Short mmCIF file of C-alpha atoms in Angstrom, two decimals:
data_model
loop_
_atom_site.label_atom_id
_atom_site.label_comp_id
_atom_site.label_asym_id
_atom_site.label_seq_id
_atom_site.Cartn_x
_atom_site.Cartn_y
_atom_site.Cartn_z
CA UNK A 154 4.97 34.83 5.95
CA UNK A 155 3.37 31.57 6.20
CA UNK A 156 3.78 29.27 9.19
CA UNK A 157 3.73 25.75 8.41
CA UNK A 158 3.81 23.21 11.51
CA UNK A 159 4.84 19.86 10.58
CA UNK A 160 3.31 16.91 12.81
CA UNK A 161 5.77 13.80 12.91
CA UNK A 162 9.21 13.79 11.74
CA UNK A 163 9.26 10.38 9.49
CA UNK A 164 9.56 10.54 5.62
CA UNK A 165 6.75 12.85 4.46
CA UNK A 166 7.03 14.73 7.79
CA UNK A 167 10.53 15.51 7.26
CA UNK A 168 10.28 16.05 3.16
CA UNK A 169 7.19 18.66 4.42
CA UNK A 170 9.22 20.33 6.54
CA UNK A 171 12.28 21.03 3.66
CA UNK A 172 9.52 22.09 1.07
CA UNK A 173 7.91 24.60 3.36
CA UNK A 174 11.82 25.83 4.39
CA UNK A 175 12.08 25.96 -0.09
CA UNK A 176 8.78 27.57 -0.23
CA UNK A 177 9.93 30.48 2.28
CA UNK A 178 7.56 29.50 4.80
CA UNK A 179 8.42 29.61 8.48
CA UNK A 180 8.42 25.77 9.40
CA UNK A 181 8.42 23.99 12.99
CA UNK A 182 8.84 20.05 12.89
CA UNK A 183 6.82 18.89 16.10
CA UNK A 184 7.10 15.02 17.00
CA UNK A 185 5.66 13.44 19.89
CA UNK A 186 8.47 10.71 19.69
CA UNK A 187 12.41 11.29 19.60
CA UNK A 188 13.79 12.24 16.13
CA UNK A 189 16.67 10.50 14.62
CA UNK A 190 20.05 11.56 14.77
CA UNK A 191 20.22 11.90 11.06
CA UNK A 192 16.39 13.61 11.28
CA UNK A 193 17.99 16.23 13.71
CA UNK A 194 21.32 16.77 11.53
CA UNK A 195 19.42 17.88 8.33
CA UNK A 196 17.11 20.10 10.37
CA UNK A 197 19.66 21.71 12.00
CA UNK A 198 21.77 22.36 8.52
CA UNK A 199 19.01 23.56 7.47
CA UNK A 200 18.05 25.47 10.10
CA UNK A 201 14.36 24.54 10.77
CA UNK A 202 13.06 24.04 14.69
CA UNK A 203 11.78 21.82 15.73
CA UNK A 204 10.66 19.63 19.50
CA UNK A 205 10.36 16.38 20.12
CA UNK A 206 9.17 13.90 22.87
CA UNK A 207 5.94 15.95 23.06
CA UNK A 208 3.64 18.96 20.95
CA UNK A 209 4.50 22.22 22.62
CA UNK A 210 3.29 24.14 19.48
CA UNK A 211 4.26 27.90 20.11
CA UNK A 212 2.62 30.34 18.40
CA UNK A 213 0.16 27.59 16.97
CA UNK A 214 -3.10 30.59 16.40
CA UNK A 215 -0.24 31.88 14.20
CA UNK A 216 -0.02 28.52 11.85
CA UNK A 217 -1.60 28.73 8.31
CA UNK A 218 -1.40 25.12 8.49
CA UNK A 219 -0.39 21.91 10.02
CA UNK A 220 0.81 19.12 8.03
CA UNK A 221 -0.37 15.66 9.29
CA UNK A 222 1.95 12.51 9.52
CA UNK A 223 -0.23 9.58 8.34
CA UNK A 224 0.44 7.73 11.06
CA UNK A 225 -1.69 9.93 13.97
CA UNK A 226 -5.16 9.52 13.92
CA UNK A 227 -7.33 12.36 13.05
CA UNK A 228 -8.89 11.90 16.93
CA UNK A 229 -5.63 12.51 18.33
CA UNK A 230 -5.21 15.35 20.82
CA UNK A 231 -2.58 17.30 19.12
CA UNK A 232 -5.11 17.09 15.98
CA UNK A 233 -8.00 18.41 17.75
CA UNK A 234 -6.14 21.02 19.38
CA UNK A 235 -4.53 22.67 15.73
CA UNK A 236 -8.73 22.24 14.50
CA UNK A 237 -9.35 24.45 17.70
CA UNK A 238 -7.00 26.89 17.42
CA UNK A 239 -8.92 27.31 13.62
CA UNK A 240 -5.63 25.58 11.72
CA UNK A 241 -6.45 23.57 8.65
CA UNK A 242 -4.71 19.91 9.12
CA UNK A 243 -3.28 18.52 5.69
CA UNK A 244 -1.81 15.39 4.59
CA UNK A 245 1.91 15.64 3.11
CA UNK A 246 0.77 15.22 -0.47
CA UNK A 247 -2.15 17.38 -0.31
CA UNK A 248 0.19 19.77 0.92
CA UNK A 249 2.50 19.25 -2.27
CA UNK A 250 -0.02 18.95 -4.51
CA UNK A 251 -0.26 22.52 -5.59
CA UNK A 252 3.37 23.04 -5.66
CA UNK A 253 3.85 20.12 -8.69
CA UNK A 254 3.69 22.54 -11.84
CA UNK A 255 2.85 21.20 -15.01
CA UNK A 256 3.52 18.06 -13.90
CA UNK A 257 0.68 15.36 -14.02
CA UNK A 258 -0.90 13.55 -10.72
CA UNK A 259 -2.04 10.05 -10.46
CA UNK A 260 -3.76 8.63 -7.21
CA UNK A 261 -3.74 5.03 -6.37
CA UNK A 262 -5.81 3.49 -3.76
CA UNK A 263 -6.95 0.23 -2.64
CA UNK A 264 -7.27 -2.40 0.44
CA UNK A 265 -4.83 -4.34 -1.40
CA UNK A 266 -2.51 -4.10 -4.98
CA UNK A 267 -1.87 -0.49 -4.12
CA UNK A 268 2.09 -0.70 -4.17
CA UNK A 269 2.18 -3.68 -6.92
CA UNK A 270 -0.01 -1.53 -8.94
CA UNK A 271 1.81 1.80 -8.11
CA UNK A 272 5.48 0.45 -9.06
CA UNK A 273 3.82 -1.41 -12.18
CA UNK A 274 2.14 1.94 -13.49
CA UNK A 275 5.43 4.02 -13.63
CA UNK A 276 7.38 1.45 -14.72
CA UNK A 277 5.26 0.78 -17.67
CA UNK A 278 5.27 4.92 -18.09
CA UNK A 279 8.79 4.72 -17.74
CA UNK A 280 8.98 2.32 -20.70
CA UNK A 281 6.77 4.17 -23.18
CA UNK A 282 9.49 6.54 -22.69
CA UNK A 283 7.55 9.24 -20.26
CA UNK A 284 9.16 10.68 -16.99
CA UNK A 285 7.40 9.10 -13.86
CA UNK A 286 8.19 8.22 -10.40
CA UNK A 287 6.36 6.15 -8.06
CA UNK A 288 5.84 7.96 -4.76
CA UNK A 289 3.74 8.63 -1.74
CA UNK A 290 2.86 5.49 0.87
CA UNK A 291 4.98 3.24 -1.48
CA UNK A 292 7.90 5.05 0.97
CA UNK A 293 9.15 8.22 -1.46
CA UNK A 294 7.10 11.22 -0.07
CA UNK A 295 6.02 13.57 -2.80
CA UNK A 296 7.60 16.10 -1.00
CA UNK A 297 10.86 14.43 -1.61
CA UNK A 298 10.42 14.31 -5.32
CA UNK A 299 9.77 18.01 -5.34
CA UNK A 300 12.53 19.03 -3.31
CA UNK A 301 15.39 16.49 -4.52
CA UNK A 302 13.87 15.15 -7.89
CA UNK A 303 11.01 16.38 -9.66
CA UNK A 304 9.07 14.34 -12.49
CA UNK A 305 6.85 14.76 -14.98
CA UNK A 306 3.63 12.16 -13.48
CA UNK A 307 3.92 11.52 -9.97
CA UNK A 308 2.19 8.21 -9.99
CA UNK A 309 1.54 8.31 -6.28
CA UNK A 310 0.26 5.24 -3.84
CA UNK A 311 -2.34 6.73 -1.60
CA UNK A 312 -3.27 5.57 1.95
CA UNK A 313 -6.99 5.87 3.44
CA UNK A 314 -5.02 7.85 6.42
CA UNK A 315 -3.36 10.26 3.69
CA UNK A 316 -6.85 10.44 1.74
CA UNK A 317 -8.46 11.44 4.73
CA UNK A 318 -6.96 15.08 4.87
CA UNK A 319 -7.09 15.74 1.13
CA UNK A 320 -9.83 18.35 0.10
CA UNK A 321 -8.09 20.04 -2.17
CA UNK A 322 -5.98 17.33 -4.93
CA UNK A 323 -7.34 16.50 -8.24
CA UNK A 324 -5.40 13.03 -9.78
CA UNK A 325 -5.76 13.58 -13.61
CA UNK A 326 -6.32 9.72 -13.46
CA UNK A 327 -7.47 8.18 -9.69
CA UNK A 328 -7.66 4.53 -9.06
CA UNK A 329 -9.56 2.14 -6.71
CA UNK A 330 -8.17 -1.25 -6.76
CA UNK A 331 -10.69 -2.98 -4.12
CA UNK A 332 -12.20 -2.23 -0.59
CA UNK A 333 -11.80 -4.96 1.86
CA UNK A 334 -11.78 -4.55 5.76
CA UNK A 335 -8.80 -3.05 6.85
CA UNK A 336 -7.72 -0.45 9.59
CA UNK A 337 -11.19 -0.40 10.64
CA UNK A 338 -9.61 0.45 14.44
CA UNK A 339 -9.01 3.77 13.01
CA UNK A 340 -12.56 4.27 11.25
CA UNK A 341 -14.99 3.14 14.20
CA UNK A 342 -15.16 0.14 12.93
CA UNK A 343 -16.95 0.74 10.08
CA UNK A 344 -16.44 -0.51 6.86
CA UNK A 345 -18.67 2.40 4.88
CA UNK A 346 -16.23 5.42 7.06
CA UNK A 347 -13.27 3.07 5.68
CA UNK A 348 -14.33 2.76 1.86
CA UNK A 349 -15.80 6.83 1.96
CA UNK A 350 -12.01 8.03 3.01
CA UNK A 351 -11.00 5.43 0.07
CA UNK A 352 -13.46 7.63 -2.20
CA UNK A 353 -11.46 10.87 -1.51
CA UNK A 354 -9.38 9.49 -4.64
CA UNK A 355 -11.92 11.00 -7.00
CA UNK A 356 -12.41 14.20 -5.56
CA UNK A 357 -12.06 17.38 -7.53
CA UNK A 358 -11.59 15.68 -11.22
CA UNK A 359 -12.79 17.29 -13.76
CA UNK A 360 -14.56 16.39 -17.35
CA UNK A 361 -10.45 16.08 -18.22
CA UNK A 362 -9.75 12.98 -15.87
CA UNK A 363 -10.24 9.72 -15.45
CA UNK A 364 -10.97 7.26 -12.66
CA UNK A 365 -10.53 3.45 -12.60
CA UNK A 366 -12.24 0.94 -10.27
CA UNK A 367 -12.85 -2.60 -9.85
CA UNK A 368 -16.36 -3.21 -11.61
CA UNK A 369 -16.75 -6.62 -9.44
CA UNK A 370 -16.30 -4.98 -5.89
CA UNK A 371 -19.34 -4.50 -4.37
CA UNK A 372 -18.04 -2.41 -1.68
CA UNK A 373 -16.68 0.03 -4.71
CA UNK A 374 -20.27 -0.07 -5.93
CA UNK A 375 -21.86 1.09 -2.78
CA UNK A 376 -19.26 3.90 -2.24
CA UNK A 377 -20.16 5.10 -5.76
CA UNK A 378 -23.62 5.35 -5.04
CA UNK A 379 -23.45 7.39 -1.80
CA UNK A 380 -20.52 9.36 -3.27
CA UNK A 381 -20.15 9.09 -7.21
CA UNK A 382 -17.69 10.94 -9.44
CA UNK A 383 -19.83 13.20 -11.64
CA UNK A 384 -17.40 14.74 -14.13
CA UNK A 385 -14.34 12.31 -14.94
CA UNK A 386 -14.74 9.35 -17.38
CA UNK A 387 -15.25 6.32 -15.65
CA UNK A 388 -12.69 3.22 -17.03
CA UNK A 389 -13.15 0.03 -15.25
CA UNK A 390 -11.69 -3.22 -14.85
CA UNK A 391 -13.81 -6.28 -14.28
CA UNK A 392 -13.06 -10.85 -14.54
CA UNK A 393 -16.54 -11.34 -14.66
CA UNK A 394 -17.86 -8.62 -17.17
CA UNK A 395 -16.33 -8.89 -20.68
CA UNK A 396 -17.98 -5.45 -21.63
CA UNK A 397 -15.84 -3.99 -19.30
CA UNK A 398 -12.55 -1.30 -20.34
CA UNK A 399 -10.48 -3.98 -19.47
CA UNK A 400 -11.51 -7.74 -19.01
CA UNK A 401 -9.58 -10.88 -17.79
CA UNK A 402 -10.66 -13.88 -18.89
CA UNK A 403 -8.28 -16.04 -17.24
CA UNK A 404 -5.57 -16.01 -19.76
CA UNK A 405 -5.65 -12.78 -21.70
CA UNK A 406 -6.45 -9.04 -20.66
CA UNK A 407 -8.20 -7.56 -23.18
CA UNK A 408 -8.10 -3.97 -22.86
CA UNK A 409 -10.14 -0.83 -24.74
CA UNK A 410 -8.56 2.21 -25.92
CA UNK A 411 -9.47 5.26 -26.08
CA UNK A 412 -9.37 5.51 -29.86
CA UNK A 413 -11.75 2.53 -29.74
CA UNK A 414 -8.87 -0.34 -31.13
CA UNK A 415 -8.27 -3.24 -28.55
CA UNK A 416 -5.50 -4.67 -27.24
CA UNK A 417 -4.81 -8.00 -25.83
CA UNK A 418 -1.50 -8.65 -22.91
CA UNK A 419 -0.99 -12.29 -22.88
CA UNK A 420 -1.01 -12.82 -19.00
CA UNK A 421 0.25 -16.43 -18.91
CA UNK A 422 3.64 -14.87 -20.30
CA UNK A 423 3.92 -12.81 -16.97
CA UNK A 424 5.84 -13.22 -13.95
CA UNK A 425 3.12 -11.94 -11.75
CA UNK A 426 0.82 -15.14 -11.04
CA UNK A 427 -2.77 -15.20 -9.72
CA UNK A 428 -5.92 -13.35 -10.87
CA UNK A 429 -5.35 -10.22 -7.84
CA UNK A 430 -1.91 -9.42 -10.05
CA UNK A 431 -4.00 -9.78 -13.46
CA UNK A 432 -6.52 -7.25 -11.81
CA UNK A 433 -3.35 -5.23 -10.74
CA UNK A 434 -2.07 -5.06 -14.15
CA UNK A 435 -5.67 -4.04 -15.73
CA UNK A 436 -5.38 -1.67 -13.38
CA UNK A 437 -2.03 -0.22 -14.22
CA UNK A 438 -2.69 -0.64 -17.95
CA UNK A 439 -6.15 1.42 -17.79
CA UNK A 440 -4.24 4.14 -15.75
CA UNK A 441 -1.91 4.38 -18.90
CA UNK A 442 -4.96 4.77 -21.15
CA UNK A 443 -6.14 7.32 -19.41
CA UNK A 444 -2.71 9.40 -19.25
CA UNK A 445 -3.05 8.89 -23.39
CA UNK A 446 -0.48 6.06 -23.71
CA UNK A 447 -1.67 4.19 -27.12
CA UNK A 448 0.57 3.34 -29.50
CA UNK A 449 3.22 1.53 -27.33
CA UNK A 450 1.21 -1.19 -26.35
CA UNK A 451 0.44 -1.82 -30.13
CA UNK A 452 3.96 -1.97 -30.92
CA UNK A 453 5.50 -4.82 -28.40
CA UNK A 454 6.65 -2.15 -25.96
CA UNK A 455 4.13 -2.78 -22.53
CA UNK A 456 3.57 -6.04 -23.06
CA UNK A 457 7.73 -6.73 -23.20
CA UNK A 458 7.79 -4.34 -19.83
CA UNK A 459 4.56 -6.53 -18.15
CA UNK A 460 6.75 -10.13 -18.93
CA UNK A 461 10.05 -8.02 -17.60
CA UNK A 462 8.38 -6.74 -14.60
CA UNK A 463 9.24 -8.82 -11.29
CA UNK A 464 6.84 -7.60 -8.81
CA UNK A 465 7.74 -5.66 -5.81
CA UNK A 466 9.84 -6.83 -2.81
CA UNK A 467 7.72 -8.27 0.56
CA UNK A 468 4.75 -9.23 -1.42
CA UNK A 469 4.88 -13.17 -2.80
CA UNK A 470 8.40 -12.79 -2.89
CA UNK A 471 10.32 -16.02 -3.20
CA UNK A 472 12.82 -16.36 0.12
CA UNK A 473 14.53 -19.11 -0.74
CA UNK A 474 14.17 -23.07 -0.91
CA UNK A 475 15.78 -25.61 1.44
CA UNK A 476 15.60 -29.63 1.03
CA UNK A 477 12.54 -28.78 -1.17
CA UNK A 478 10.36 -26.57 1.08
CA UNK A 479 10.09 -22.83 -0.32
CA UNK A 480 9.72 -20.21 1.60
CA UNK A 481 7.42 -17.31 0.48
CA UNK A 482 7.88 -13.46 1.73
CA UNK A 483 4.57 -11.84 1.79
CA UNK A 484 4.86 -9.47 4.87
CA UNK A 485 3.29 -7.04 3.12
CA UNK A 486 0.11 -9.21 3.73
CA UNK A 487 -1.08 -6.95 6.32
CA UNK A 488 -4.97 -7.72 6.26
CA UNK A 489 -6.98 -10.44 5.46
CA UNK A 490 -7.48 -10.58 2.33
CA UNK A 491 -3.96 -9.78 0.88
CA UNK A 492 -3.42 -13.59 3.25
CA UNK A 493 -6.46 -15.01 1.21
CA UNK A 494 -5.10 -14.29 -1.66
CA UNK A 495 -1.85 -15.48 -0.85
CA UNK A 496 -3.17 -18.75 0.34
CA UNK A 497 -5.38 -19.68 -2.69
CA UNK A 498 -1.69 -19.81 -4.31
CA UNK A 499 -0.57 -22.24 -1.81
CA UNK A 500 -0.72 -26.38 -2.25
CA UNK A 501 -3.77 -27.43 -0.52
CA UNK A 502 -2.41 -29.39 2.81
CA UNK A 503 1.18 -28.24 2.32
CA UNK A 504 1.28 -24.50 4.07
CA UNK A 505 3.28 -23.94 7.33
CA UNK A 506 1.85 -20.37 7.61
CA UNK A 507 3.13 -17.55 10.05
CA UNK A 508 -0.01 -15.86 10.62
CA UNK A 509 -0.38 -12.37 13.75
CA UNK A 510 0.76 -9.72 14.58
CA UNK A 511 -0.77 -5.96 15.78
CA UNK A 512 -4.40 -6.76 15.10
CA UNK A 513 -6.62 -4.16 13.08
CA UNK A 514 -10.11 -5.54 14.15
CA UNK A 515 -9.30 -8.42 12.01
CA UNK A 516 -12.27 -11.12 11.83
CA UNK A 517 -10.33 -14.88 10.89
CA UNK A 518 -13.06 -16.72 9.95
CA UNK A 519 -12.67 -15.27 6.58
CA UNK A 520 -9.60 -17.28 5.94
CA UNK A 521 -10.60 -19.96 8.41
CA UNK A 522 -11.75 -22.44 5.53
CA UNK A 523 -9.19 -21.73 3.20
CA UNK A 524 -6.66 -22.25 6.25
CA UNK A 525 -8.44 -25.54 6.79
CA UNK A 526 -7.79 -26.76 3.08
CA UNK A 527 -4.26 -25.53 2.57
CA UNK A 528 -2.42 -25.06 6.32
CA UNK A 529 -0.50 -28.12 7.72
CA UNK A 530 1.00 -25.99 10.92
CA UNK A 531 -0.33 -22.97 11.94
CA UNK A 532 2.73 -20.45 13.85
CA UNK A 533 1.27 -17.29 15.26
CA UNK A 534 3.95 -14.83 15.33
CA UNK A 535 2.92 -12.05 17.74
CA UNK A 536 2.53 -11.21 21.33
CA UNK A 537 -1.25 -11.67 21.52
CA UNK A 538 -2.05 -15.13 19.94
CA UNK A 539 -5.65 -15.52 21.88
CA UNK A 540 -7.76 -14.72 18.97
CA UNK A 541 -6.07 -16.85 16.79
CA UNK A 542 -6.25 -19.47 18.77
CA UNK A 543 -10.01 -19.16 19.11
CA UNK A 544 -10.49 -19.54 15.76
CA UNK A 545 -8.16 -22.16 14.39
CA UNK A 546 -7.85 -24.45 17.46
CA UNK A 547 -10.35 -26.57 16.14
CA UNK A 548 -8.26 -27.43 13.01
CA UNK A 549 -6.71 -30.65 13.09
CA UNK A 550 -3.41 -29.39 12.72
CA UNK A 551 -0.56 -28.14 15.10
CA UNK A 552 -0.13 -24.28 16.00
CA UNK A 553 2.42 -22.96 17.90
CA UNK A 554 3.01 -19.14 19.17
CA UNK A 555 6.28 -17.53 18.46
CA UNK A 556 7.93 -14.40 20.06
CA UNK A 557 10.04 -14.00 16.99
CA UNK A 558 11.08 -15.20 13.49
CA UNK A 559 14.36 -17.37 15.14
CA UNK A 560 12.12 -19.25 17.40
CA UNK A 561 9.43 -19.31 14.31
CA UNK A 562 12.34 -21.06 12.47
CA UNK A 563 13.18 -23.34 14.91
CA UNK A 564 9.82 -24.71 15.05
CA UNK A 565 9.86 -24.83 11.19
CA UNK A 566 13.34 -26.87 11.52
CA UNK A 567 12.82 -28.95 14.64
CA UNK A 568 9.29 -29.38 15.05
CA UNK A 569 8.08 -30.03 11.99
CA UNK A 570 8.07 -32.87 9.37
CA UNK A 571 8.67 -31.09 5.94
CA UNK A 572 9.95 -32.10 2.63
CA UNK A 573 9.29 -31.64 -1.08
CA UNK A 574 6.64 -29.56 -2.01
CA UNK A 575 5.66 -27.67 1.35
CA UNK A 576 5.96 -24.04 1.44
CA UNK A 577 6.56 -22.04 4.35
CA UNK A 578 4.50 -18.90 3.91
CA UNK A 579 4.80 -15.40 5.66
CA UNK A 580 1.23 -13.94 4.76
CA UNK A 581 0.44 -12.36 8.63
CA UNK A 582 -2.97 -10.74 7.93
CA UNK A 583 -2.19 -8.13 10.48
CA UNK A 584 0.43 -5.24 10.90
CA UNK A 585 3.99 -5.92 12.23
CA UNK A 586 3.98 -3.83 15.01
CA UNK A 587 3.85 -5.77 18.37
CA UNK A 588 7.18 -7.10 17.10
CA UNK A 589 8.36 -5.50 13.94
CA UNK A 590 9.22 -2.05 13.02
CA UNK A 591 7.22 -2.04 10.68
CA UNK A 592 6.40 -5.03 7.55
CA UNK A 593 10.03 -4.24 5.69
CA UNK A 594 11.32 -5.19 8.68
CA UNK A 595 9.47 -8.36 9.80
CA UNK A 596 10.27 -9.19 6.03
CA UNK A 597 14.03 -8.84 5.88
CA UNK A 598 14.03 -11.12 9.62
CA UNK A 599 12.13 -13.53 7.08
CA UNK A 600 14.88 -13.66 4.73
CA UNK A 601 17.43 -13.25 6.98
CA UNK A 602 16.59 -16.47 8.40
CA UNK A 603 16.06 -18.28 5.28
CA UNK A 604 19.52 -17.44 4.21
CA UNK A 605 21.21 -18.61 7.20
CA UNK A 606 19.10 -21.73 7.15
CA UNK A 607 20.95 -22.47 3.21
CA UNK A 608 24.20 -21.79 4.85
CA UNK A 609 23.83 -24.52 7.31
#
């Protein structure tokens, strides 16, 4: 009998676990934390161990496997001690992967657009009429779709950590949206160990698949020539190359097909603004060519889904607006370029913008002239403001720290002169955690506060 261990009991720890107890294996859940209540109920009903507050491991020289929660870094000790003991350490959908049938696997990786792009892409499948789900980081483990409701293309958001322990998955169509610094803590701080784990996306395809990337990233350039996929056809999306599978020109994408027609989506008509969503969208739309989707976006069908689609929640998302200033939701901004590209939608002179939290080796001088030209108040919501403050203090504009989003809105209400046409902009550039459960939750606070500021 197999022995699956099961490292962290959140959503793809927990989906693991009930696969491998479907699968017949023999399953332990270990978490280093406490489990939930509810965590503890449905592992009890279904009778799988499991320990918490710490990695006892029994029998681990007995595992087949461990399955890795995202979250703990591959230097961790429990880690090291499963590669020890000679037990192969696998992400939750590299575990699933093999277990998907027929069904058809899509991987979608980026710095930034991963989750817009994600949602977009099986929406748009959804409306051609074919049976996707969006899963994986977007917060619906493939596991979960196998064991409660499976699909016929799991178009699945991938995370660097996730990539990082998948050998063995082949995406019939893989996607790299950008690479930008981000969660270089965990990679040594090096950009190049960051954008090879973003590679993984392409391993294993075949002369069958397809892989999309950004043709203006150079970081996506040097990845492919240290690491470049040999077999699968190559369909790229570019706002500088009009050669390109798909090109934006500003207006209009203006996408290839594999039959050789082309087909034009009339951006302007869209709800999603700015040229990162049109990149999103080329994105999405190449993903569909590749999965053989043709004829629907001759005949109205995508382009009617594109205009009806209204972006995902936490990213731009409009909060609310109060005696003319708007508030904008973007916790998902959780590096620094998702905040640069929220900014460079903002009124220049106009932006009150919340900016900190957990820092991931973030360097703010990249933002610090767009800041400059669109920030009136700086308010740094996090427990650590120093490095903030050593960058923008030399702005001619107040900052103030914050401990949390009530006393964030109080300076927004009280110390601050605002009226029509200023935005108040959530766009952190860093991860919620010195405050926040995670960005969901630093989000909802957001418009929490927003909605008891209309009630007033």
């Amino acid at each position: 009998m197999e022995y699956t261990i099961v490292l962290g009991g959140g959503e793809s720890g927990l989906w693991s676990a009930l696969l491998a107890k479907r699968l017949g294996h023999r399953v332990l859940l270990s978490d280093s934390r406490t489990l939930t209540p509810a965590t503890k109920e449905i592992l009890t009903k279904r009778e799988i161990p499991f320990e918490e507050g710490g990695h006892i491991l029994p029998d681990l020289e007995k595992a087949t496997r461990a399955v890795k929660s995202p979250g703990i870094p591959l230097d961790a000790e429990v880690v090291l001690r499963c590669r020890a003991a000679g037990v192969e350490v696998v992400s939750e959908p590299e575990f699933a992967f093999p277990h998907i049938g027929k069904s058809v696997f899509v991987g979608i990786t980026g710095s930034n657009g991963k989750t817009t792009t994600t949602t977009l892409t099986a929406y748009l499948l959804r409306a051609s009429g074919r049976d996707a789900v969006a899963c994986g980081n977007i917060g619906v483990s493939v596991a979960r779709c196998l064991v409660q409701d499976p699909h016929d293309i799991y178009v699945t958001e991938l995370s660097s950590f996730q990539l990082d322990n998948m050998e063995h998955t082949r995406a019939h169509v893989s996607a790299l949206l950008n690479i930008t610094p981000d969660h270089l803590d965990r990679y040594h701080h090096s950009l190049e160990e960051y954008a090879d784990a973003k590679g993984h996306v392409f391993r294993n395809q075949t002369r069958e698949d397809f892989h999309v990337y950004n043709l203006d990233d150079p970081n996506i350039a040097a990845l492919l020539s240290r690491i470049p996929p040999r077999l699968s056809t190559p369909l790229t999306f570019s706002v500088k190359d009009p050669s390109t599978t798909a090109y934006f020109d500003g207006r209009m994408i203006s996408i290839l097909m594999l039959s050789g027609r082309r087909v034009e989506i009339d951006f302007d008509k869209l709800l999603l603004k700015g040229s990162h969503n049109a990149q999103n969208v080329a994105a999405a739309c190449l993903i569909l060519v590749g999965l053989g989707v043709e004829d629907e976006f001759f005949d109205g069908r995508i382009q009617s889904a594109l205009e009806s689609f209204t972006g995902i929640e936490h990213r731009m998302e409009p909060a609310g607006t109060w005696h003319g200033v708007k508030f904008i939701n973007d916790s998902k901004a959780t590096n620094i370029d998702s905040t640069h590209y929220a900014l460079g939608a903002m009124p220049d002179g106009h932006t009150v913008l919340f900016l900190g939290g957990t820092d991931k080796g973030n360097d703010y001088n990249d933002i610090f002239d767009l800041v400059s030209k669109k920030a009136k108040a700086l308010i740094y919501l996090t427990k650590d403001s120093k490095k903030l403050h050593a960058t923008f203090d030399r702005l001619p504009i107040p900052a103030y720290d914050a401990l949390g989003m009530e006393e964030a809105f109080e300076i927004v209400t009280q110390k601050l002169s605002l009226g029509e046409g200023d935005v108040v902009l959530l766009s952190p550039a860093c991860a919620s955690f010195d405050l926040y459960k995670n960005y969901e939750h630093r989000g909802k606070v957001f418009k929490d506060c927003v909605r008891r500021l209309l009630r007033e």
